Amino acid sequence: MLPFDDGLGAGRTGYRSMNILFEFHHPTRWYSKLIAALLALTFFTLLAAGIIAGYMVYRMVAPVNQESAIDLTNFPGHPEDITYALPAGGERTGWFFPGLTSAPVVVLCPGYQIGRGEALPLAAAIQDHGYNVLIFDIEGPGGKQSSTLGFRERGELRAAMAAVSRREDVDRSRFGLWGSDLGGYVALAVAEGDPRVKALAVESVYDHPQDMAAVLIDRQGVASLPLLGSFARKGFYWLHYSERQTSPVSADLGRLAGVAKLFLATAEEPSLADSTQQIYRKAPEPKDMVVLSHGQYGGLVDEEKRDYENRMVSFFLASLPLEAPAAAPTPATAPSSK
């Protein structure tokens, strides 16, 4: 026998659903009040975490970076302004320190939030030995103010190298690159696709812009709080979603076989020191690794800074000679026995 249906089942179900919804809107029982309070607390916690994480990402990608207000009119080495177009629009001006005619070019790529003025002593030390030197702000004035931690900046280094390559007084076929953290990542990424790069020195380098984002989030001191670190990392990822297919630089290290490489790390930046050592281990020969006792170049003083500059000069002198190596003679064709 079929169960009796009085026709009121659907009505009772709808009535109960309406009661539940009404209870959530106007809680009267203790458990419904508790659930409503927990839901409200969860919502506002997530909202607050999202807002704070968004501000963290904003501070990270829009760093304060003032124009290098340095008058080079009477600066030793007679530096010149060199202007080039940015891939994303606008122009930027770098400083070119002329060396010996037809000598190679060493390009200095300052790090995150570091202006080109910080690397002037290094530029002067390298120029003193005959190299042409180009130094520029890898982020900040002269284009968009925001930083992408390496996604866009790779194109800016290529543009700077293209500009100096149009000069008649340099060796356009041989470049040396130096960079620190952001500058190191960009230098390494560009070197993997440019056979003109014959020598590469990178300090506190990282494998992917997302890695640097994690470092900067940790530096802000609130990443350990629930959700904030995760939200901020995801926020940076979605902000640069169009670049999601970008490979880590370690994936293409094989292209640098035969390129002289010097990796530098400091214990004061444990995360970057670890990433630098990992990339060094994966890199092909020739390569060398140096662990600095204190800070990065911009934070060194007096004797430590001079030692650093001497190390860089020695590296480029050994791996990027001022005169291009003579081409190997073509072997003579053996006479035919016929």
Coordinates of C-alpha atoms in Angstrom, one line a residue:
M1 CA 0.0 0.0 0.0
L2 CA 1.3 3.5 -0.9
P3 CA 2.0 5.9 2.0
F4 CA -0.7 8.4 2.6
D5 CA 0.1 11.9 1.5
D6 CA -2.0 14.6 3.0
G7 CA -0.6 17.2 0.6
L8 CA 0.9 19.2 3.4
G9 CA 4.5 17.8 3.3
A10 CA 5.8 20.4 0.8
G11 CA 4.1 23.1 2.8
R12 CA 5.6 22.0 6.0
T13 CA 9.1 21.8 4.4
G14 CA 8.8 25.3 3.0
Y15 CA 7.5 26.6 6.4
R16 CA 10.5 25.0 8.2
S17 CA 12.9 26.6 5.6
M18 CA 11.3 30.0 6.2
N19 CA 11.7 29.5 9.9
I20 CA 15.4 28.8 9.5
L21 CA 16.0 31.8 7.4
F22 CA 13.9 34.0 9.7
E23 CA 16.0 32.6 12.6
F24 CA 19.2 33.6 11.0
H25 CA 17.9 37.1 10.2
H26 CA 16.4 37.6 13.6
P27 CA 18.0 35.0 15.9
T28 CA 16.0 34.3 19.1
R29 CA 17.6 31.0 20.2
W30 CA 21.1 30.9 21.8
Y31 CA 22.6 28.6 19.2
S32 CA 21.3 30.6 16.3
K33 CA 22.7 33.8 17.9
L34 CA 26.1 32.0 18.4
I35 CA 26.1 30.9 14.7
A36 CA 25.2 34.3 13.5
A37 CA 28.0 35.9 15.6
L38 CA 30.5 33.4 14.4
L39 CA 29.5 34.0 10.7
A40 CA 29.8 37.8 11.2
L41 CA 33.2 37.4 13.0
T42 CA 34.5 35.2 10.1
F43 CA 33.2 37.6 7.5
F44 CA 34.8 40.7 9.1
T45 CA 38.0 38.8 9.8
L46 CA 38.3 37.8 6.2
L47 CA 37.4 41.3 5.1
A48 CA 40.0 42.9 7.4
A49 CA 42.7 40.4 6.4
G50 CA 41.9 41.1 2.7
I51 CA 42.2 44.8 3.2
I52 CA 45.5 44.6 5.2
A53 CA 46.9 42.1 2.7
G54 CA 46.0 44.4 -0.2
Y55 CA 47.8 47.3 1.5
M56 CA 50.8 45.1 2.0
V57 CA 50.9 44.3 -1.7
Y58 CA 50.4 47.9 -2.6
R59 CA 53.4 49.0 -0.4
M60 CA 55.4 46.2 -2.0
V61 CA 54.8 47.0 -5.7
A62 CA 54.7 50.8 -5.3
P63 CA 57.8 51.5 -3.4
V64 CA 58.9 55.1 -2.7
N65 CA 61.8 55.7 -5.0
Q66 CA 63.0 59.2 -5.5
E67 CA 64.9 60.5 -8.5
S68 CA 68.6 60.3 -7.9
A69 CA 69.3 64.1 -7.3
I70 CA 73.0 63.9 -8.1
D71 CA 74.9 66.5 -10.2
L72 CA 77.4 64.6 -12.3
T73 CA 78.8 67.7 -14.0
N74 CA 82.1 67.5 -12.2
F75 CA 81.9 63.8 -11.3
P76 CA 85.1 61.8 -12.1
G77 CA 84.9 59.7 -15.2
H78 CA 82.8 62.3 -17.2
P79 CA 79.5 60.3 -17.1
E80 CA 76.9 61.1 -19.8
D81 CA 73.1 60.8 -19.8
I82 CA 71.7 58.1 -22.0
T83 CA 68.0 58.0 -22.6
Y84 CA 66.0 55.0 -23.8
A85 CA 62.3 54.1 -24.3
L86 CA 60.6 51.7 -21.9
P87 CA 58.6 48.8 -23.3
A88 CA 55.6 49.8 -21.3
G89 CA 55.8 53.4 -22.5
G90 CA 57.7 56.5 -21.3
E91 CA 61.4 57.1 -21.1
R92 CA 64.2 56.6 -18.6
T93 CA 67.6 58.1 -18.3
G94 CA 70.7 56.2 -17.3
W95 CA 74.3 57.2 -16.7
F96 CA 77.0 56.1 -19.1
F97 CA 80.6 56.1 -18.0
P98 CA 82.9 56.0 -21.0
G99 CA 85.8 53.7 -20.9
L100 CA 88.3 52.7 -23.6
T101 CA 87.2 52.8 -27.1
S102 CA 85.8 49.4 -28.2
A103 CA 85.9 48.0 -24.7
P104 CA 83.0 45.9 -23.4
V105 CA 80.1 47.4 -21.4
V106 CA 79.3 46.5 -17.8
V107 CA 75.7 47.2 -16.9
L108 CA 74.9 47.7 -13.2
C109 CA 71.4 46.8 -12.1
P110 CA 70.6 48.2 -8.6
G111 CA 68.3 46.2 -6.3
Y112 CA 64.8 46.7 -5.0
Q113 CA 64.3 50.3 -3.8
I114 CA 67.9 51.1 -4.5
G115 CA 68.6 54.1 -6.7
R116 CA 71.4 54.2 -9.2
G117 CA 73.3 56.7 -7.0
E118 CA 74.0 54.0 -4.5
A119 CA 76.2 52.1 -7.1
L120 CA 78.2 55.1 -8.3
P121 CA 81.4 54.1 -6.4
L122 CA 81.2 50.6 -8.0
A123 CA 80.6 52.2 -11.4
A124 CA 83.7 54.4 -10.9
A125 CA 85.8 51.5 -9.8
I126 CA 85.0 49.4 -12.8
Q127 CA 85.4 52.4 -15.2
D128 CA 88.9 53.1 -13.8
H129 CA 90.1 49.9 -15.3
G130 CA 88.9 50.8 -18.8
Y131 CA 85.4 49.4 -19.0
N132 CA 82.4 51.2 -20.4
V133 CA 79.8 51.2 -17.6
L134 CA 76.0 51.8 -17.7
I135 CA 74.0 52.3 -14.5
F136 CA 70.3 53.0 -14.3
D137 CA 67.3 52.9 -12.0
I138 CA 65.7 49.6 -12.7
E139 CA 62.4 50.8 -11.2
G140 CA 60.9 54.2 -10.3
P141 CA 61.1 57.6 -12.0
G142 CA 61.1 57.7 -15.8
G143 CA 58.2 55.4 -16.3
K144 CA 55.6 53.6 -14.2
Q145 CA 56.3 53.9 -10.5
S146 CA 55.2 50.4 -9.6
S147 CA 57.6 47.5 -9.3
T148 CA 56.7 44.0 -10.7
L149 CA 59.7 42.5 -8.9
G150 CA 61.2 41.3 -12.2
F151 CA 58.3 40.6 -14.6
R152 CA 58.5 44.0 -16.4
E153 CA 62.0 45.0 -15.4
R154 CA 63.6 42.4 -17.7
G155 CA 62.3 44.3 -20.7
E156 CA 63.7 47.5 -19.2
L157 CA 67.2 46.0 -18.9
R158 CA 67.0 44.9 -22.5
A159 CA 66.0 48.4 -23.6
A160 CA 69.0 49.9 -21.7
M161 CA 71.3 47.4 -23.3
A162 CA 69.9 48.2 -26.8
A163 CA 70.4 51.9 -26.2
V164 CA 74.1 51.6 -25.3
S165 CA 74.6 49.1 -28.2
R166 CA 73.8 51.9 -30.6
R167 CA 77.0 53.7 -29.6
E168 CA 80.0 53.5 -31.9
D169 CA 82.6 53.6 -29.2
V170 CA 81.8 50.3 -27.4
D171 CA 82.1 46.6 -28.1
R172 CA 78.5 45.8 -28.8
S173 CA 79.1 42.0 -28.8
R174 CA 80.3 41.7 -25.2
F175 CA 78.5 42.7 -22.0
G176 CA 79.0 42.1 -18.3
L177 CA 76.1 42.3 -15.9
W178 CA 75.9 43.0 -12.2
G179 CA 72.8 43.0 -10.1
S180 CA 71.5 42.8 -6.5
D181 CA 68.3 41.0 -5.5
L182 CA 65.8 42.5 -8.0
G183 CA 68.6 43.6 -10.3
G184 CA 70.3 40.2 -9.9
Y185 CA 67.1 38.4 -10.9
V186 CA 66.7 40.6 -14.0
A187 CA 70.4 40.3 -14.9
L188 CA 70.2 36.5 -14.7
A189 CA 67.0 36.3 -16.6
V190 CA 68.2 38.5 -19.4
A191 CA 71.6 36.8 -19.6
E192 CA 69.9 33.5 -20.3
G193 CA 68.5 34.8 -23.5
D194 CA 71.3 37.1 -24.7
P195 CA 74.5 35.5 -26.0
R196 CA 76.3 38.9 -25.8
V197 CA 76.5 38.5 -22.0
K198 CA 79.9 37.0 -21.3
A199 CA 80.2 37.7 -17.5
L200 CA 77.5 37.8 -14.8
A201 CA 77.8 38.7 -11.1
V202 CA 74.6 38.4 -9.1
E203 CA 74.0 39.1 -5.4
S204 CA 71.1 37.8 -3.3
V205 CA 69.3 36.5 -6.4
Y206 CA 66.0 34.7 -6.4
D207 CA 64.4 32.2 -8.7
H208 CA 61.0 33.9 -9.5
P209 CA 59.3 37.2 -8.6
Q210 CA 56.9 35.3 -6.4
D211 CA 59.8 34.4 -4.2
M212 CA 60.8 38.0 -3.7
A213 CA 57.2 38.9 -3.0
A214 CA 57.3 36.3 -0.1
V215 CA 60.6 37.9 1.2
L216 CA 59.1 41.4 1.2
I217 CA 55.9 40.2 2.8
D218 CA 58.0 38.6 5.6
R219 CA 59.9 41.9 6.0
Q220 CA 56.7 43.8 6.8
G221 CA 56.4 41.9 10.1
V222 CA 52.8 40.8 9.9
A223 CA 53.0 37.8 7.7
S224 CA 52.9 35.5 10.7
L225 CA 49.4 36.6 11.6
P226 CA 46.7 34.3 10.4
L227 CA 45.8 34.6 6.7
L228 CA 47.7 37.8 6.0
G229 CA 50.8 36.2 4.5
S230 CA 48.8 33.8 2.4
F231 CA 46.4 36.5 1.3
A232 CA 49.3 38.9 0.4
R233 CA 51.1 36.2 -1.7
K234 CA 47.9 35.3 -3.5
G235 CA 47.2 39.0 -4.1
F236 CA 50.6 39.5 -5.7
Y237 CA 50.0 36.4 -7.9
W238 CA 46.6 37.6 -9.1
L239 CA 48.0 41.1 -9.7
H240 CA 50.4 39.6 -12.2
Y241 CA 48.2 36.8 -13.4
S242 CA 49.1 37.5 -17.0
E243 CA 52.7 36.5 -16.2
R244 CA 51.7 33.2 -14.6
Q245 CA 53.5 31.2 -17.3
T246 CA 56.9 32.9 -16.4
S247 CA 59.4 30.1 -15.7
P248 CA 61.9 30.4 -12.8
V249 CA 65.3 31.4 -13.9
S250 CA 66.7 28.1 -12.7
A251 CA 64.8 26.3 -15.5
D252 CA 67.1 27.9 -18.2
L253 CA 70.4 27.9 -16.4
G254 CA 71.8 25.5 -19.0
R255 CA 71.9 28.4 -21.5
L256 CA 74.7 30.0 -19.4
A257 CA 77.2 27.2 -20.0
G258 CA 80.5 28.9 -20.8
V259 CA 79.4 32.2 -19.3
A260 CA 81.5 33.3 -16.3
K261 CA 79.2 33.5 -13.2
L262 CA 79.8 34.9 -9.7
F263 CA 77.2 34.4 -7.1
L264 CA 77.2 36.4 -3.8
A265 CA 75.1 35.8 -0.7
T266 CA 74.9 37.3 2.8
A267 CA 73.7 35.6 6.0
E268 CA 71.7 38.8 6.8
E269 CA 69.2 37.8 4.2
P270 CA 68.7 34.0 4.9
S271 CA 65.9 33.5 2.4
L272 CA 67.8 35.2 -0.5
A273 CA 71.1 33.5 0.6
D274 CA 69.3 30.1 0.4
S275 CA 67.9 30.8 -3.1
T276 CA 71.3 32.1 -4.3
Q277 CA 73.0 29.0 -3.2
Q278 CA 70.3 26.8 -4.8
I279 CA 70.7 28.6 -8.1
Y280 CA 74.5 28.4 -7.8
R281 CA 74.3 24.6 -7.3
K282 CA 72.2 24.2 -10.5
A283 CA 74.2 26.6 -12.6
P284 CA 76.7 25.1 -15.1
E285 CA 80.4 25.9 -15.1
P286 CA 82.3 28.2 -14.9
K287 CA 80.9 29.6 -11.6
D288 CA 82.0 30.7 -8.2
M289 CA 80.3 31.4 -4.9
V290 CA 81.1 34.0 -2.2
V291 CA 79.4 34.4 1.1
L292 CA 79.6 38.0 2.4
S293 CA 80.0 38.6 6.1
H294 CA 77.9 41.8 6.2
G295 CA 75.0 43.1 4.1
Q296 CA 74.6 43.8 0.4
Y297 CA 76.8 46.3 -1.5
G298 CA 74.6 49.3 -0.8
G299 CA 74.9 48.7 3.0
L300 CA 78.6 48.1 3.1
V301 CA 81.0 50.8 4.4
D302 CA 84.6 51.8 4.0
E303 CA 87.0 48.8 3.8
E304 CA 84.2 46.3 3.2
K305 CA 82.9 48.3 0.2
R306 CA 86.4 48.7 -1.2
D307 CA 86.9 44.9 -0.9
Y308 CA 83.6 44.3 -2.7
E309 CA 84.6 46.7 -5.5
N310 CA 88.0 45.1 -5.9
R311 CA 86.3 41.7 -6.1
M312 CA 84.0 42.8 -8.9
V313 CA 86.9 44.5 -10.8
S314 CA 88.9 41.3 -10.5
F315 CA 86.0 39.2 -11.7
F316 CA 85.4 41.3 -14.8
L317 CA 89.1 41.6 -15.7
A318 CA 89.4 37.8 -15.6
S319 CA 86.2 36.9 -17.3
L320 CA 85.5 39.9 -19.6
P321 CA 88.9 41.0 -21.1
L322 CA 89.1 44.6 -22.3
E323 CA 90.2 43.3 -25.7
A324 CA 88.1 40.8 -27.5
P325 CA 89.8 37.4 -27.7
A326 CA 91.4 36.8 -31.1
A327 CA 89.4 34.5 -33.3
A328 CA 90.8 31.0 -33.6
P329 CA 92.5 30.5 -36.9
T330 CA 90.7 28.4 -39.4
P331 CA 92.5 25.0 -39.7
A332 CA 94.2 24.5 -43.1
T333 CA 92.5 22.0 -45.4
A334 CA 94.6 18.9 -45.7
P335 CA 95.9 18.4 -49.2
S336 CA 94.1 15.7 -51.2
S337 CA 96.0 12.5 -51.7
K338 CA 94.5 12.2 -55.1

